[in-house]
Amino acid sequence: MVQAKIRLYVDHPLSEGQSIPLDRDQAHYLFGVMRLPVGAPVLLFNGRDSEYRADVAEAGKKGGVLTCVERTRPLQVPPDLWLLFAPIKKARTDFIVEKAAEMGAARILPVQTEFTNSDRIRQDRLQAHAVEAAEQCGGTYVPEVAELARLDRLLADWDAERQIMFCDEALAGAAAAPGMATGGKWAILIGPEGGFSEAERARLHALPFAHPVSLGPRILRADTAAVAAMTVWQQRFGDWA
Amino acid sequence: MVQAKIRLYVDHPLSEGQSIPLDRDQAHYLFGVMRLPVGAPVLLFNGRDSEYRADVAEAGKKGGVLTCVERTRPLQVPPDLWLLFAPIKKARTDFIVEKAAEMGAARILPVQTEFTNSDRIRQDRLQAHAVEAAEQCGGTYVPEVAELARLDRLLADWDAERQIMFCDEALAGAAAAPGMATGGKWAILIGPEGGFSEAERARLHALPFAHPVSLGPRILRADTAAVAAMTVWQQRFGDWA
């Protein structure tokens, strides 16, 4: 389900006639790996402006220049949905970030819970995964990956207007998402392997803006739960209408 | 989101008092890797009977014996949902099988479409992934992974009572799953990277038992689409009620 055409994220303003300088990595990818000649088209987006078709104006081993030719798609900002998740093993953490970008999360927040093993993340690497996912899925927006933060501190400073849908495996089999109000600002919270601690569950259940949901009778891995929870939310409140 | 207790799939009848011989791999895992002593409990399931607690009766380097002590959970057969998908890169194909088992597919069918690159799969390896996913997610059922088959031949012999929900990326943004009847036998069909061919799309749209659905305005990778589509189905017709 990947578009055939090359799409490239660039951290540069985009508008018709604009010249876009390429760095060494980008030039290597476009001219060394993909073998694009001068004149070949590429789709560009920067997460802030529309998507543009650009043509290769100069191609070199260490750099190059693209020229924006025409606007191809408007910027499509996803709904105001954050995804909070407890980092797990490297490959699955990468997957969660990729899936969050594909599913249309606006912001991705790795959180430390009581049962989270990980006490550091490579924030730059995860951000690069979000960029790559946006390139692949045809998105014009790139969600920001935040620094790792402690869940208890995030909740202490939480904006009460941002509702939280949290996935409580103790609810397995219960009705999905009872009593959630519609619209507005939201966050989905996915627990770590081993689930939330008793103290965390009690705290979450006591928060008036937090809503427990069930994701069926089987226990899902965190990366599966992330996609399933975002599907539930997007269908109900998001841009899948 | 993984249970702490060891769960093991065994291809052996299970009932109270039953002795279960272990093969070399199982003995290595339980006694070499997990260091279980005699008397330690393990949860066993075979995909046909209930789940049982068994205790280690004999532990050796090349084998061992477990004794079934008590029934811990009934067999939980998922709804009659098949997942058909076009195999992609190895790691993502593994993920799709794992996700299908976690999400409660009853049967997993790799299919060759016109734009599928892969012309063979390691069916035994994929089946082992389904077993491992069932061990991890607390499932008592293991979906069968079928041999690779051509989509056109499968459709030629299709049971018209089994409805098909197929994910058509050309519908991006359209209403999700209009006009699907409830209940009964179902299959979800996920297309390959590059989507279905025009001929395949035309054929699918003409089938009275096939229903196109949209999975939102972004293009999803096949493994993401599989989880999202199973979520849509399980919420609407499955065991997430």
Coordinates of C-alpha atoms in Angstrom, one line a residue:
Chain A
M1 CA 0.0 0.0 0.0
V2 CA 2.9 2.3 -0.7
Q3 CA 2.8 5.0 -3.4
A4 CA 5.2 4.3 -6.3
K5 CA 6.2 7.9 -6.8
I6 CA 9.1 9.3 -4.7
R7 CA 7.9 11.5 -1.9
L8 CA 10.5 13.4 0.1
Y9 CA 10.2 15.4 3.4
V10 CA 12.3 18.6 3.3
D11 CA 12.8 21.1 6.1
H12 CA 12.5 24.0 3.8
P13 CA 9.7 26.5 2.8
L14 CA 7.8 25.3 -0.3
S15 CA 6.1 27.5 -2.9
E16 CA 5.9 27.7 -6.7
G17 CA 9.2 28.5 -8.3
Q18 CA 11.1 27.9 -5.0
S19 CA 14.6 26.3 -5.2
I20 CA 15.2 23.5 -2.7
P21 CA 18.9 22.7 -1.9
L22 CA 19.5 19.0 -1.2
D23 CA 21.9 17.7 1.5
R24 CA 24.3 14.9 0.9
D25 CA 21.9 12.1 2.2
Q26 CA 19.0 13.4 0.1
A27 CA 21.3 13.6 -3.0
H28 CA 22.6 10.1 -2.4
Y29 CA 19.1 8.7 -2.1
L30 CA 17.6 10.5 -5.2
F31 CA 20.6 10.3 -7.5
G32 CA 22.7 7.4 -6.2
V33 CA 20.0 4.9 -5.1
M34 CA 16.9 6.0 -7.1
R35 CA 19.0 7.2 -10.1
L36 CA 16.8 10.2 -10.9
P37 CA 18.1 12.3 -13.9
V38 CA 17.8 16.0 -14.2
G39 CA 14.2 16.9 -15.0
A40 CA 12.7 14.0 -13.1
P41 CA 9.7 14.8 -10.8
V42 CA 9.6 14.3 -7.0
L43 CA 6.8 15.1 -4.5
L44 CA 7.9 17.3 -1.7
F45 CA 6.3 18.2 1.6
N46 CA 7.5 19.9 4.8
G47 CA 4.7 19.3 7.3
R48 CA 3.7 23.0 7.2
D49 CA 2.9 23.9 3.6
S50 CA 1.1 22.1 0.8
E51 CA 2.7 19.2 -1.1
Y52 CA 4.5 20.3 -4.3
R53 CA 5.8 18.6 -7.4
A54 CA 9.4 19.5 -7.9
D55 CA 11.8 18.7 -10.7
V56 CA 15.4 17.9 -10.4
A57 CA 17.3 21.0 -11.5
E58 CA 20.9 19.9 -10.5
A59 CA 22.1 16.5 -9.6
G60 CA 25.4 15.8 -7.9
K61 CA 27.1 13.2 -5.6
K62 CA 27.2 15.6 -2.7
G63 CA 24.1 17.7 -3.3
G64 CA 21.7 19.0 -5.8
V65 CA 18.8 21.4 -6.3
L66 CA 15.0 20.8 -6.9
T67 CA 12.7 23.4 -8.2
C68 CA 9.0 23.5 -7.1
V69 CA 6.8 23.3 -10.1
E70 CA 3.2 23.0 -8.9
R71 CA 1.1 22.4 -5.8
T72 CA -0.2 18.9 -5.8
R73 CA -2.1 18.5 -2.5
P74 CA -3.1 20.8 0.3
L75 CA -1.6 20.4 3.8
Q76 CA -3.8 17.9 5.7
V77 CA -3.5 18.4 9.4
P78 CA -4.8 15.4 11.4
P79 CA -7.3 15.7 14.3
D80 CA -6.0 16.9 17.6
L81 CA -5.1 13.4 18.8
W82 CA -2.0 12.6 20.9
L83 CA -0.6 9.1 21.3
L84 CA 1.0 8.3 24.6
F85 CA 2.8 5.0 24.9
A86 CA 5.4 3.3 27.1
P87 CA 8.5 2.5 25.0
I88 CA 9.1 -1.2 24.6
K89 CA 11.7 -3.2 22.6
K90 CA 13.4 -1.1 19.9
A91 CA 11.7 -2.6 16.8
R92 CA 8.2 -2.4 18.3
T93 CA 8.8 1.2 19.5
D94 CA 9.7 2.1 15.9
F95 CA 6.6 0.4 14.7
I96 CA 4.4 2.3 17.1
V97 CA 5.8 5.6 15.9
E98 CA 5.3 4.6 12.3
K99 CA 1.8 3.4 12.9
A100 CA 0.9 6.6 14.8
A101 CA 2.0 8.7 11.8
E102 CA 0.1 6.5 9.4
M103 CA -3.1 6.5 11.5
G104 CA -3.1 10.3 11.9
A105 CA -1.8 11.1 15.3
A106 CA -0.9 14.8 15.7
R107 CA 1.7 14.3 18.4
I108 CA 3.5 11.2 19.8
L109 CA 4.6 11.2 23.5
P110 CA 6.7 8.3 24.8
V111 CA 5.9 8.0 28.6
Q112 CA 7.6 6.2 31.5
T113 CA 5.1 4.2 33.6
E114 CA 5.9 2.2 36.7
F115 CA 6.3 -1.0 34.7
T116 CA 8.2 0.6 31.8
N117 CA 11.7 -0.9 31.5
S118 CA 13.1 1.8 29.2
D119 CA 14.5 4.9 30.8
R120 CA 15.7 6.5 27.6
I121 CA 14.7 6.8 23.9
R122 CA 16.5 7.9 20.8
Q123 CA 14.2 10.8 20.1
D124 CA 15.9 11.8 16.9
R125 CA 15.7 8.3 15.5
L126 CA 12.0 8.0 16.4
Q127 CA 11.4 11.4 14.7
A128 CA 13.1 10.1 11.6
H129 CA 10.7 7.1 11.6
A130 CA 7.7 9.5 11.8
V131 CA 9.1 11.4 8.8
E132 CA 9.6 8.2 6.8
A133 CA 6.1 7.0 7.6
A134 CA 4.7 10.3 6.4
E135 CA 6.7 10.0 3.2
Q136 CA 5.3 6.5 2.6
C137 CA 1.7 7.0 3.6
G138 CA 1.1 10.1 1.5
G139 CA 0.7 12.3 4.5
T140 CA 1.6 16.0 4.3
Y141 CA 1.9 16.3 8.1
V142 CA 4.6 14.9 10.4
P143 CA 3.7 14.3 14.0
E144 CA 6.3 15.6 16.5
V145 CA 7.9 12.9 18.7
A146 CA 8.2 14.4 22.2
E147 CA 11.0 13.6 24.7
L148 CA 10.4 10.7 27.1
A149 CA 8.4 12.0 30.1
R150 CA 7.1 10.4 33.3
L151 CA 3.4 9.6 33.1
D152 CA 2.7 10.8 36.7
R153 CA 4.3 14.2 35.9
L154 CA 2.4 14.5 32.6
L155 CA -0.9 13.8 34.4
A156 CA -0.1 16.3 37.2
D157 CA 0.1 19.1 34.6
W158 CA -2.6 17.7 32.3
D159 CA -5.0 20.1 30.5
A160 CA -8.4 18.9 31.7
E161 CA -9.9 19.8 28.4
R162 CA -7.9 17.1 26.6
Q163 CA -9.7 13.8 27.2
I164 CA -7.8 10.6 27.6
M165 CA -8.8 7.2 26.2
F166 CA -6.8 4.6 28.0
C167 CA -6.7 1.0 27.2
D168 CA -7.3 -1.1 30.3
E169 CA -6.7 -4.8 29.8
A170 CA -8.5 -5.5 33.0
L171 CA -11.6 -4.5 31.1
A172 CA -11.2 -7.2 28.5
G173 CA -14.6 -8.1 27.1
A174 CA -16.4 -5.0 28.5
A175 CA -18.2 -2.6 26.2
A176 CA -15.8 -0.5 24.2
A177 CA -15.6 3.1 25.1
P178 CA -18.7 3.8 27.1
G179 CA -19.6 7.4 28.0
M180 CA -16.9 9.2 25.9
A181 CA -18.0 12.6 24.8
T182 CA -17.4 13.7 21.2
G183 CA -14.9 15.9 19.5
G184 CA -12.2 18.3 20.9
K185 CA -8.8 17.5 22.2
W186 CA -7.9 13.9 22.9
A187 CA -5.0 11.6 23.8
I188 CA -4.8 7.8 23.6
L189 CA -2.7 6.1 26.3
I190 CA -1.3 2.6 25.7
G191 CA 0.1 0.9 28.7
P192 CA 3.4 -1.1 28.8
E193 CA 3.9 -4.8 28.8
G194 CA 2.7 -5.9 32.1
G195 CA 0.0 -3.2 32.1
F196 CA -0.5 -0.3 34.5
S197 CA 0.3 -0.6 38.2
E198 CA -2.6 -0.6 40.6
A199 CA -1.8 3.0 41.6
E200 CA -1.7 4.1 38.0
R201 CA -5.0 2.4 37.2
A202 CA -6.7 3.9 40.3
R203 CA -5.4 7.3 39.4
L204 CA -6.5 7.0 35.7
H205 CA -10.0 5.7 36.7
A206 CA -10.4 8.7 39.1
L207 CA -9.6 11.4 36.5
P208 CA -12.9 12.9 35.2
F209 CA -11.4 13.4 31.7
A210 CA -10.0 9.8 31.4
H211 CA -12.1 7.0 29.8
P212 CA -11.2 3.3 30.0
V213 CA -11.8 1.3 26.8
S214 CA -11.7 -2.4 26.1
L215 CA -9.9 -3.7 23.0
G216 CA -11.6 -7.1 22.9
P217 CA -11.2 -10.3 24.9
R218 CA -7.6 -11.1 23.9
I219 CA -4.6 -9.3 25.3
L220 CA -3.0 -7.2 22.6
R221 CA 0.7 -6.3 22.3
A222 CA 1.3 -2.6 22.7
D223 CA 1.9 -2.0 19.0
T224 CA -1.3 -3.8 18.0
A225 CA -3.2 -2.0 20.8
A226 CA -2.0 1.4 19.4
V227 CA -3.3 0.7 15.9
A228 CA -6.6 -0.7 17.3
A229 CA -7.2 2.2 19.7
M230 CA -6.4 4.8 17.0
T231 CA -8.9 3.0 14.7
V232 CA -11.6 3.1 17.3
W233 CA -11.0 6.8 17.9
Q234 CA -10.6 7.8 14.2
Q235 CA -13.9 6.1 13.4
R236 CA -15.8 7.7 16.2
F237 CA -14.3 11.2 16.5
G238 CA -11.6 11.6 13.9
D239 CA -11.2 12.1 10.1
W240 CA -12.4 8.6 9.0
A241 CA -16.0 9.8 9.0
Chain B
M1 CA 0.8 -6.2 27.4
V2 CA 2.2 -9.7 27.8
Q3 CA 1.2 -12.0 30.6
A4 CA 4.1 -12.7 33.0
K5 CA 3.2 -16.4 33.4
I6 CA 4.6 -18.9 30.9
R7 CA 2.1 -20.2 28.4
L8 CA 2.9 -23.0 26.1
Y9 CA 1.2 -24.4 23.0
V10 CA 1.4 -28.2 22.9
D11 CA 0.1 -30.5 20.2
H12 CA -1.3 -33.0 22.7
P13 CA -4.7 -33.8 24.2
L14 CA -5.2 -32.0 27.5
S15 CA -7.3 -33.1 30.5
E16 CA -6.9 -33.3 34.3
G17 CA -4.2 -35.8 35.3
Q18 CA -2.8 -36.1 31.7
S19 CA 0.9 -36.4 31.3
I20 CA 2.5 -34.2 28.6
P21 CA 5.9 -35.3 27.2
L22 CA 8.1 -32.4 26.1
D23 CA 10.3 -32.3 23.0
R24 CA 13.8 -31.1 23.0
D25 CA 13.0 -27.5 22.0
Q26 CA 10.3 -27.2 24.7
A27 CA 12.6 -28.7 27.3
H28 CA 15.3 -26.2 26.3
Y29 CA 13.0 -23.3 26.6
L30 CA 11.4 -24.2 29.9
F31 CA 14.5 -25.6 31.7
G32 CA 17.4 -24.1 29.9
V33 CA 16.1 -20.6 29.2
M34 CA 13.4 -20.1 31.8
R35 CA 15.1 -22.3 34.5
L36 CA 11.9 -23.8 35.7
P37 CA 12.4 -26.4 38.5
V38 CA 10.3 -29.5 39.1
G39 CA 6.9 -28.5 40.5
A40 CA 6.8 -25.1 38.7
P41 CA 3.5 -24.3 37.0
V42 CA 3.0 -23.6 33.3
L43 CA -0.2 -22.8 31.4
L44 CA -0.9 -25.2 28.5
F45 CA -3.2 -24.9 25.5
N46 CA -3.6 -26.9 22.3
G47 CA -6.1 -24.9 20.3
R48 CA -8.8 -27.6 20.7
D49 CA -9.3 -28.1 24.5
S50 CA -9.4 -25.8 27.4
E51 CA -6.3 -24.1 28.9
Y52 CA -4.8 -26.1 31.8
R53 CA -2.3 -25.4 34.5
A54 CA 0.3 -28.1 34.5
D55 CA 3.3 -28.7 36.8
V56 CA 6.7 -29.8 35.9
A57 CA 7.0 -33.5 36.8
E58 CA 10.4 -34.3 35.1
A59 CA 13.0 -31.8 33.8
G60 CA 15.9 -32.8 31.6
K61 CA 18.1 -31.3 28.9
K62 CA 16.6 -33.3 26.1
G63 CA 13.0 -33.6 27.3
G64 CA 10.7 -33.7 30.3
V65 CA 7.1 -34.3 31.4
L66 CA 4.4 -31.9 32.6
T67 CA 1.3 -33.1 34.5
C68 CA -2.1 -31.3 33.9
V69 CA -3.4 -30.1 37.3
E70 CA -6.5 -28.0 36.7
R71 CA -8.5 -26.4 34.0
T72 CA -7.8 -22.6 34.0
R73 CA -9.8 -21.3 31.0
P74 CA -12.3 -22.6 28.5
L75 CA -11.4 -22.8 24.8
Q76 CA -12.4 -19.5 23.2
V77 CA -13.0 -19.9 19.5
P78 CA -12.9 -16.5 17.7
P79 CA -15.7 -15.4 15.3
D80 CA -15.7 -17.0 11.8
L81 CA -13.4 -14.4 10.3
W82 CA -10.7 -15.1 7.7
L83 CA -7.9 -12.7 6.9
L84 CA -6.7 -12.7 3.3
F85 CA -3.5 -10.7 2.6
A86 CA -0.8 -10.5 0.0
P87 CA 2.6 -11.4 1.5
I88 CA 5.0 -8.5 1.6
K89 CA 8.5 -8.2 3.0
K90 CA 9.4 -11.0 5.5
A91 CA 9.2 -9.0 8.7
R92 CA 5.9 -7.4 7.8
T93 CA 4.4 -10.7 6.7
D94 CA 5.4 -12.1 10.1
F95 CA 3.7 -9.1 11.8
I96 CA 0.5 -9.6 9.9
V97 CA 0.2 -13.2 11.0
E98 CA 1.0 -12.2 14.6
K99 CA -1.6 -9.4 14.5
A100 CA -4.2 -11.7 12.9
A101 CA -3.8 -14.2 15.8
E102 CA -4.0 -11.4 18.4
M103 CA -7.0 -9.7 16.8
G104 CA -9.0 -13.0 16.7
A105 CA -8.9 -14.2 13.1
A106 CA -10.0 -17.8 12.8
R107 CA -8.0 -18.5 9.6
I108 CA -5.1 -16.7 7.8
L109 CA -4.8 -17.0 4.0
P110 CA -1.8 -15.6 2.1
V111 CA -3.0 -14.7 -1.4
Q112 CA -1.2 -13.9 -4.6
T113 CA -2.6 -10.9 -6.4
E114 CA -1.5 -9.4 -9.7
F115 CA 0.8 -6.9 -7.9
T116 CA 2.1 -9.4 -5.3
N117 CA 5.9 -9.9 -5.7
S118 CA 6.1 -12.9 -3.5
D119 CA 5.5 -16.3 -5.1
R120 CA 6.2 -18.4 -2.1
I121 CA 5.9 -18.3 1.6
R122 CA 7.3 -20.3 4.5
Q123 CA 4.0 -21.7 5.7
D124 CA 5.6 -23.6 8.6
R125 CA 7.4 -20.5 9.8
L126 CA 4.2 -18.4 9.6
Q127 CA 2.2 -21.0 11.5
A128 CA 4.9 -20.9 14.2
H129 CA 4.3 -17.2 14.4
A130 CA 0.6 -17.7 14.9
V131 CA 1.3 -20.2 17.7
E132 CA 3.7 -17.8 19.4
A133 CA 1.2 -14.9 19.2
A134 CA -1.5 -17.1 20.8
E135 CA 1.0 -18.0 23.6
Q136 CA 1.7 -14.3 24.2
C137 CA -1.8 -12.9 23.9
G138 CA -3.5 -15.4 26.2
G139 CA -5.5 -17.0 23.4
T140 CA -6.6 -20.6 23.6
Y141 CA -7.1 -20.9 19.8
V142 CA -4.5 -20.9 17.1
P143 CA -5.6 -19.7 13.6
E144 CA -4.5 -22.0 10.8
V145 CA -2.2 -20.4 8.2
A146 CA -3.2 -21.7 4.8
E147 CA -0.8 -22.3 1.8
L148 CA -0.3 -19.4 -0.6
A149 CA -3.1 -19.4 -3.2
R150 CA -4.0 -17.2 -6.2
L151 CA -6.7 -14.6 -5.4
D152 CA -8.5 -15.2 -8.7
R153 CA -8.7 -18.9 -8.1
L154 CA -9.9 -18.4 -4.5
L155 CA -12.6 -16.1 -5.8
A156 CA -13.7 -18.5 -8.5
D157 CA -14.5 -21.1 -5.8
W158 CA -15.7 -18.7 -3.2
D159 CA -18.6 -19.7 -0.9
A160 CA -21.1 -16.9 -1.6
E161 CA -22.3 -17.0 2.0
R162 CA -18.9 -15.8 3.2
Q163 CA -19.0 -12.0 2.9
I164 CA -15.7 -10.2 2.0
M165 CA -14.7 -6.8 3.4
F166 CA -12.0 -5.5 1.1
C167 CA -9.9 -2.4 1.8
D168 CA -9.9 -0.2 -1.3
E169 CA -7.5 2.6 -1.1
A170 CA -9.2 4.3 -4.0
L171 CA -12.0 5.0 -1.5
A172 CA -9.8 7.0 0.9
G173 CA -12.1 9.4 2.7
A174 CA -15.4 7.7 1.8
A175 CA -17.7 6.4 4.5
A176 CA -16.4 3.3 6.2
A177 CA -18.2 0.1 5.4
P178 CA -21.5 1.2 4.0
G179 CA -24.2 -1.5 3.5
M180 CA -22.5 -4.4 5.2
A181 CA -25.0 -6.9 6.6
T182 CA -24.4 -8.3 10.0
G183 CA -23.0 -11.6 11.3
G184 CA -22.3 -14.9 9.6
K185 CA -19.1 -15.9 7.8
W186 CA -16.7 -13.2 6.8
A187 CA -13.3 -12.6 5.3
I188 CA -11.2 -9.4 5.3
L189 CA -9.0 -8.9 2.2
I190 CA -6.0 -6.6 2.4
G191 CA -4.3 -5.7 -0.9
P192 CA -0.6 -5.6 -1.7
E193 CA 1.7 -2.7 -1.8
G194 CA 0.7 -0.9 -5.0
G195 CA -3.0 -1.9 -4.4
F196 CA -5.2 -4.1 -6.5
S197 CA -5.1 -4.1 -10.3
E198 CA -7.9 -2.5 -12.2
A199 CA -9.2 -5.9 -13.2
E200 CA -9.1 -7.1 -9.6
R201 CA -10.9 -4.0 -8.4
A202 CA -13.6 -4.4 -11.0
R203 CA -14.1 -8.0 -10.2
L204 CA -14.3 -7.4 -6.4
H205 CA -16.7 -4.5 -6.9
A206 CA -19.0 -6.7 -9.0
L207 CA -19.2 -9.5 -6.4
P208 CA -22.5 -9.3 -4.5
F209 CA -20.9 -10.6 -1.3
A210 CA -17.9 -8.2 -1.4
H211 CA -18.0 -4.8 0.4
P212 CA -15.4 -2.1 -0.1
V213 CA -14.4 -0.1 3.0
S214 CA -12.3 2.9 3.5
L215 CA -9.6 3.0 6.3
G216 CA -9.4 6.8 6.4
P217 CA -7.7 9.5 4.3
R218 CA -4.1 8.3 4.6
I219 CA -2.6 5.3 2.8
L220 CA -1.9 2.6 5.3
R221 CA 0.8 0.0 5.0
A222 CA -0.6 -3.5 4.6
D223 CA 0.2 -4.5 8.2
T224 CA -1.4 -1.4 9.6
A225 CA -4.4 -1.9 7.4
A226 CA -4.8 -5.5 8.6
V227 CA -5.1 -4.4 12.3
A228 CA -7.3 -1.4 11.4
A229 CA -9.7 -3.5 9.3
M230 CA -9.9 -6.3 11.9
T231 CA -10.7 -3.6 14.5
V232 CA -13.5 -2.2 12.4
W233 CA -14.9 -5.7 11.9
Q234 CA -14.5 -6.9 15.5
Q235 CA -16.3 -3.8 16.8
R236 CA -19.1 -4.2 14.4
F237 CA -19.7 -7.9 14.0
G238 CA -17.2 -9.7 16.2
D239 CA -16.4 -10.5 19.8
W240 CA -15.6 -7.0 21.0
A241 CA -19.2 -6.2 21.7

